[in-house]
Coordinates of C-alpha atoms in Angstrom, one line a residue:
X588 CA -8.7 -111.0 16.7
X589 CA -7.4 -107.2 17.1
X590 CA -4.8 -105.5 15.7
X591 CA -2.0 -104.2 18.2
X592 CA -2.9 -100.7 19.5
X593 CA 1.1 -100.4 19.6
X594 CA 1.7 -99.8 15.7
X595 CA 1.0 -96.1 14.9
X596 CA -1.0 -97.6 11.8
X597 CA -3.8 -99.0 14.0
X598 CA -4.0 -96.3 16.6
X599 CA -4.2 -93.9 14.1
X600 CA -7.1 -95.8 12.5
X601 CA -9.1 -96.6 15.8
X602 CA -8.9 -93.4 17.3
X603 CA -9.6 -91.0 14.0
X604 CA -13.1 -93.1 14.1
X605 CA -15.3 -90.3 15.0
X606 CA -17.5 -92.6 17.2
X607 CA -14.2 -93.9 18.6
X608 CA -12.6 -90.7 19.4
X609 CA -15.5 -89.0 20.8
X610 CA -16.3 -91.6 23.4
X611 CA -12.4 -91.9 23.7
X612 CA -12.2 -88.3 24.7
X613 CA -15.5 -88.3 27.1
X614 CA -14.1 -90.7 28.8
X615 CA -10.8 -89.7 29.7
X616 CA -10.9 -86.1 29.8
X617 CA -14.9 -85.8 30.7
X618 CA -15.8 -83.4 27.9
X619 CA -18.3 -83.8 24.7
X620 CA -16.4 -82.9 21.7
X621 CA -17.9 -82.3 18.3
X622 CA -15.0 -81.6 16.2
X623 CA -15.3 -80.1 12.4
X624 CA -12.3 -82.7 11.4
X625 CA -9.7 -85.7 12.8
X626 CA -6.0 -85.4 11.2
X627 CA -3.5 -87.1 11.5
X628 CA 0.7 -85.4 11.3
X629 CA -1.2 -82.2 12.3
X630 CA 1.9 -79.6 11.8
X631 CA 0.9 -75.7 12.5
X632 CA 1.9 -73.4 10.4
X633 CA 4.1 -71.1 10.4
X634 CA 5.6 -73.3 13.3
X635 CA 6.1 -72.2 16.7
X636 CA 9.8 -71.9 17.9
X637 CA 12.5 -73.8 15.8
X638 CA 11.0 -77.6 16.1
X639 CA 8.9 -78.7 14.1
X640 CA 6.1 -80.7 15.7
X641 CA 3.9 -83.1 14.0
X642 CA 0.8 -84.4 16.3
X643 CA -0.3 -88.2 16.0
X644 CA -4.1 -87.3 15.9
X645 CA -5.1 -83.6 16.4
X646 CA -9.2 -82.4 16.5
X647 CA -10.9 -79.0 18.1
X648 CA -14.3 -77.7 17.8
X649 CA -14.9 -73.9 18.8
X650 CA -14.0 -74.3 22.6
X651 CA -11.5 -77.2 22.7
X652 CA -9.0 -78.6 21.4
X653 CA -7.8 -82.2 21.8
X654 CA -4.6 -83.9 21.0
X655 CA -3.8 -87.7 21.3
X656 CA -0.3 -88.8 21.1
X657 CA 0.8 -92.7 21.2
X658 CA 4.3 -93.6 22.2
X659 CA 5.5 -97.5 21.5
X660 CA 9.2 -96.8 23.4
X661 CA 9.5 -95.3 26.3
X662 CA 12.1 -92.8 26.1
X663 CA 14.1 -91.3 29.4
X664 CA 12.6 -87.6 27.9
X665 CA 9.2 -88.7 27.3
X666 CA 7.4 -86.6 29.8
X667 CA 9.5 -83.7 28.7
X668 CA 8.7 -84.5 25.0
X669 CA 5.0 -84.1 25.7
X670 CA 4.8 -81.3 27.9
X671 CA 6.3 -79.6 24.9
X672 CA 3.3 -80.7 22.4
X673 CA 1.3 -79.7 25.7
X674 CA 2.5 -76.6 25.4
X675 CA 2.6 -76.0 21.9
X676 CA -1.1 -76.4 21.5
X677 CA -1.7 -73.4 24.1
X678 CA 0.9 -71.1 23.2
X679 CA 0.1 -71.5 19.4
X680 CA -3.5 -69.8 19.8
X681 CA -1.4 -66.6 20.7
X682 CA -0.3 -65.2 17.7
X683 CA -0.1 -61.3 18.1
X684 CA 1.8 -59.3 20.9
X685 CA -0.8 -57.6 21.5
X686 CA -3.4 -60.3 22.4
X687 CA -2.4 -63.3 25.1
X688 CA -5.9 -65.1 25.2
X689 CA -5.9 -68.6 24.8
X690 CA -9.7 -69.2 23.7
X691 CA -9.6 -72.8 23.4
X692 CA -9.2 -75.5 26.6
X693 CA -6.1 -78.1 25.3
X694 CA -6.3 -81.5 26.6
X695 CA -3.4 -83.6 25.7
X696 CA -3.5 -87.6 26.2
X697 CA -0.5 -89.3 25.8
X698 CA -0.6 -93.3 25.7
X699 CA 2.7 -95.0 26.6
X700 CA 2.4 -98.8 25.5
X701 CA 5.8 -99.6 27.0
X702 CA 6.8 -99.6 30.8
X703 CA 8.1 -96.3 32.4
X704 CA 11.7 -96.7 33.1
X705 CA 13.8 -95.3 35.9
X706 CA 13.2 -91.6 36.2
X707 CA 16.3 -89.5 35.1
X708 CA 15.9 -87.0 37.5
X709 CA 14.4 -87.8 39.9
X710 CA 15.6 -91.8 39.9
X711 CA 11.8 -92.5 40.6
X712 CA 10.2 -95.5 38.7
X713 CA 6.6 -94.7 38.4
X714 CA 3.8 -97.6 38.4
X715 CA 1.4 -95.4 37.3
X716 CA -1.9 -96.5 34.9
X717 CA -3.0 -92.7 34.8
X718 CA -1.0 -89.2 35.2
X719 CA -3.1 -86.2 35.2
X720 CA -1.3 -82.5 35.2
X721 CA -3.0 -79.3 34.8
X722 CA -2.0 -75.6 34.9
X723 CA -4.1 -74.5 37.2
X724 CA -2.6 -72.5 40.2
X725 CA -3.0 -72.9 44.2
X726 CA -3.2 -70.7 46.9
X727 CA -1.6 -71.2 50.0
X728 CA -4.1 -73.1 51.5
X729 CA -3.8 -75.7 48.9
X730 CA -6.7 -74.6 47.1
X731 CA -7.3 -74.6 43.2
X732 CA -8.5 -71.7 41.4
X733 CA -10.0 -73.0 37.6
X734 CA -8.1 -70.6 36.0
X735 CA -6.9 -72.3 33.1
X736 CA -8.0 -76.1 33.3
X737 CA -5.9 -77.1 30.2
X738 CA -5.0 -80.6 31.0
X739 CA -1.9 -83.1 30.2
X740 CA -2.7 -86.8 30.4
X741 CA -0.7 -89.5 30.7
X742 CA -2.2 -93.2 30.3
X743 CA 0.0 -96.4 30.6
X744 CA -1.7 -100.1 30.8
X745 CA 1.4 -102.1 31.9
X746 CA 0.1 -100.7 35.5
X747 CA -2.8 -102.4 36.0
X748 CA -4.4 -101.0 39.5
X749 CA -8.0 -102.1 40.9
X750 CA -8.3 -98.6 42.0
X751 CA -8.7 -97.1 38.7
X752 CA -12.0 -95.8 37.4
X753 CA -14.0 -97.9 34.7
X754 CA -13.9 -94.6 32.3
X755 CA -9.9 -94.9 32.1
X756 CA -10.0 -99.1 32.7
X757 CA -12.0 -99.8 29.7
X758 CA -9.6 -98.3 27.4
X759 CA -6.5 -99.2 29.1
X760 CA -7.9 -102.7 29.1
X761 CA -8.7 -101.8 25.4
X762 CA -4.9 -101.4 24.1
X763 CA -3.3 -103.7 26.5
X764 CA -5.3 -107.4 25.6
X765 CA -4.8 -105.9 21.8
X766 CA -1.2 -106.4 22.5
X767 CA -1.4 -109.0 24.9
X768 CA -4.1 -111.5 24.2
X769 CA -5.1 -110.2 20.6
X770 CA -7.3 -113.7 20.1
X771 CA -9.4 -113.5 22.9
X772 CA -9.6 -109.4 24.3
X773 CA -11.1 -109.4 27.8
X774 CA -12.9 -106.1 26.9
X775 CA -16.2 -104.0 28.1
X776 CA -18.0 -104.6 24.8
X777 CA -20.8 -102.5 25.9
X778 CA -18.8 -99.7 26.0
X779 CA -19.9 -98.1 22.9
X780 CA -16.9 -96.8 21.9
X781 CA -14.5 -99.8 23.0
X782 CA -17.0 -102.2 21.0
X783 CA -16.7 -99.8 17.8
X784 CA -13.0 -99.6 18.1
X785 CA -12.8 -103.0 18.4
X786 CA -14.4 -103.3 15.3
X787 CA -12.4 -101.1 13.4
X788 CA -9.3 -102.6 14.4
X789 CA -10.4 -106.4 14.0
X790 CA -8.0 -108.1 11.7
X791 CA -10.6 -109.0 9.2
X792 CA -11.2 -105.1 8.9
X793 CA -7.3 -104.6 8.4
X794 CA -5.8 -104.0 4.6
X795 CA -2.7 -105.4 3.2
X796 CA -1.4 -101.9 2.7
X797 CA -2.4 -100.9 6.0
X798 CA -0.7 -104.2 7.5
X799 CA 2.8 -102.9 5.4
X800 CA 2.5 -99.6 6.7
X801 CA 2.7 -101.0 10.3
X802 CA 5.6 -103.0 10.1
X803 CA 7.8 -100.2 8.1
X804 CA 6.2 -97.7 11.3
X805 CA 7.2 -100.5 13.7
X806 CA 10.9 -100.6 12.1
X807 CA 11.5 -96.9 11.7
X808 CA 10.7 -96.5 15.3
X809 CA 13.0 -99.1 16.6
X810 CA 15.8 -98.2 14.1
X811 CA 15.6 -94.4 15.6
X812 CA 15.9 -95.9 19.2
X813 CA 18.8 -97.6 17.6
X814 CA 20.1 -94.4 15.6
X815 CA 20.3 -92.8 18.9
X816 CA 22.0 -95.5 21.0
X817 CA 24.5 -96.7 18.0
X818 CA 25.0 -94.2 15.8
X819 CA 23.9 -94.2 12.2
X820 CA 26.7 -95.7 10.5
X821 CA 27.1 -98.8 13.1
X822 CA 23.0 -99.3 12.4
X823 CA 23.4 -99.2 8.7
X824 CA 26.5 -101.7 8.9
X825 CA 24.6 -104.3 11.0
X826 CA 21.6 -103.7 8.6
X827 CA 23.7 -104.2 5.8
X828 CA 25.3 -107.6 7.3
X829 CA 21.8 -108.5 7.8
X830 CA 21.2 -109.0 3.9
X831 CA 18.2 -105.8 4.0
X832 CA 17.1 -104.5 1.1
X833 CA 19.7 -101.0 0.7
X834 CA 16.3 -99.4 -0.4
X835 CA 15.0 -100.3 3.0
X836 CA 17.9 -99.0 4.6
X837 CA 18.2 -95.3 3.3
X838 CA 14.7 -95.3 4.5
X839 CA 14.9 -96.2 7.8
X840 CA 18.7 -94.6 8.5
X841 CA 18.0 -91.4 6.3
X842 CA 21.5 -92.2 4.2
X843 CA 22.3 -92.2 0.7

């Protein structure tokens, strides 16, 4: 049985398996990666601009560098959200006035576990299992020029399509029976890389501690969708009629 790929807690510890996040990344983006370290809440200091980014799972070896982001709710500014981190990654390598090189390629993969929704500005809903945007430029002809070849990508497995490539399908297939059919994953085993992650996230493999850290990840992340829509006080009342623990609450509303 797997552990769902939707709590932070397991993605986190799938995908920071070096094995797991190596075959992960050739797979998706095409590249070998040999990074010196995984992390996890990557922040850069001093922080660029006034927001303070914290990246899921963060890695980079001397050319690259390769950022993984998951996302359980899908919010109307999502693909704003993560153009942003996109962004970050590049402009952060440019420290001085005096020097605008970027020396290392960022690839950014976001995986969105819930369904798009409606498009806010363009009122599009897209059915999309894989989004893929890059930097590059065009002429007028419509051809690229591999000028920059940083790349944004977006994976989402509530779009299953037979079109889709088995290097993306295996993975998508990966994170959607984990949520879907946890007891019995219908999953390319001899992937490498999906067979160790499904090892690492087998339930047998999974801690008590690690198995409390989900659930408080899982609640903080649906009490901010609710802090958003409700307001804090209304949440904290409701969670208060509820009978929750008030320790609980502080934690997840940030109050007194």
């Amino acid at each position: 049985m797997l552990a769902r790929l939707d709590s932070e807690v397991f993605f986190k510890k799938a995908f920071t398996d070096r094995t797991v996040f190596k075959a992960f990344v050739k797979d998706v983006v095409g590249i070998e990666v040999e990074p010196e370290k995984i992390e996890t809440e990557k922040a850069f200091e001093p922080k660029v601009g006034s927001v303070n980014f914290k990246y899921d799972i963060f890695a980079e070896d001397a050319e690259k560098r390769v950022v993984i982001e998951i996302q359980r709710v899908e919010y109307d500014h999502n693909f704003d959200r993560f153009l942003h981190y996109h962004l970050q990654g590049i402009t952060e390598q440019q420290r001085s006035s005096s020097n605008y090189s970027v020396e290392k390629t960022v690839y950014t993969i976001v995986v969105v576990t819930a369904p798009y929704r409606v498009h806010k500005k363009t009122q599009e809903l897209y059915k999309d299992e894989v989004l893929i945007a890059n930097l590059n430029p065009k002429n007028l002809k419509g051809t690229e020029r591999k000028i920059f070849n940083h790349e944004l990508i977006f994976l989402n497995p509530n779009y299953k399509s037979d079109s889709t490539p088995s290097n993306y399908r295996d993975w998508l297939d990966l994170i959607y029976e984990s949520i879907h059919n946890p007891k019995n994953p219908q999953i390319n085993l001899n992937n490498e890389g999906i067979r160790k992650a499904a090892e690492v996230v087998n339930i047998e493999n999974i801690t008590p501690e690690e198995m409390e850290q989900s659930k408080i990840a899982v609640m903080k992340k649906e009490t901010a969708a609710l802090l958003r829509a409700d307001g804090v006080r209304d949440v904290a009342i409701n969670m208060i009629k509820a009978d929750m623990d008030n320790t609980l609450i502080a934690k997840m509303t940030e109050l007194d």
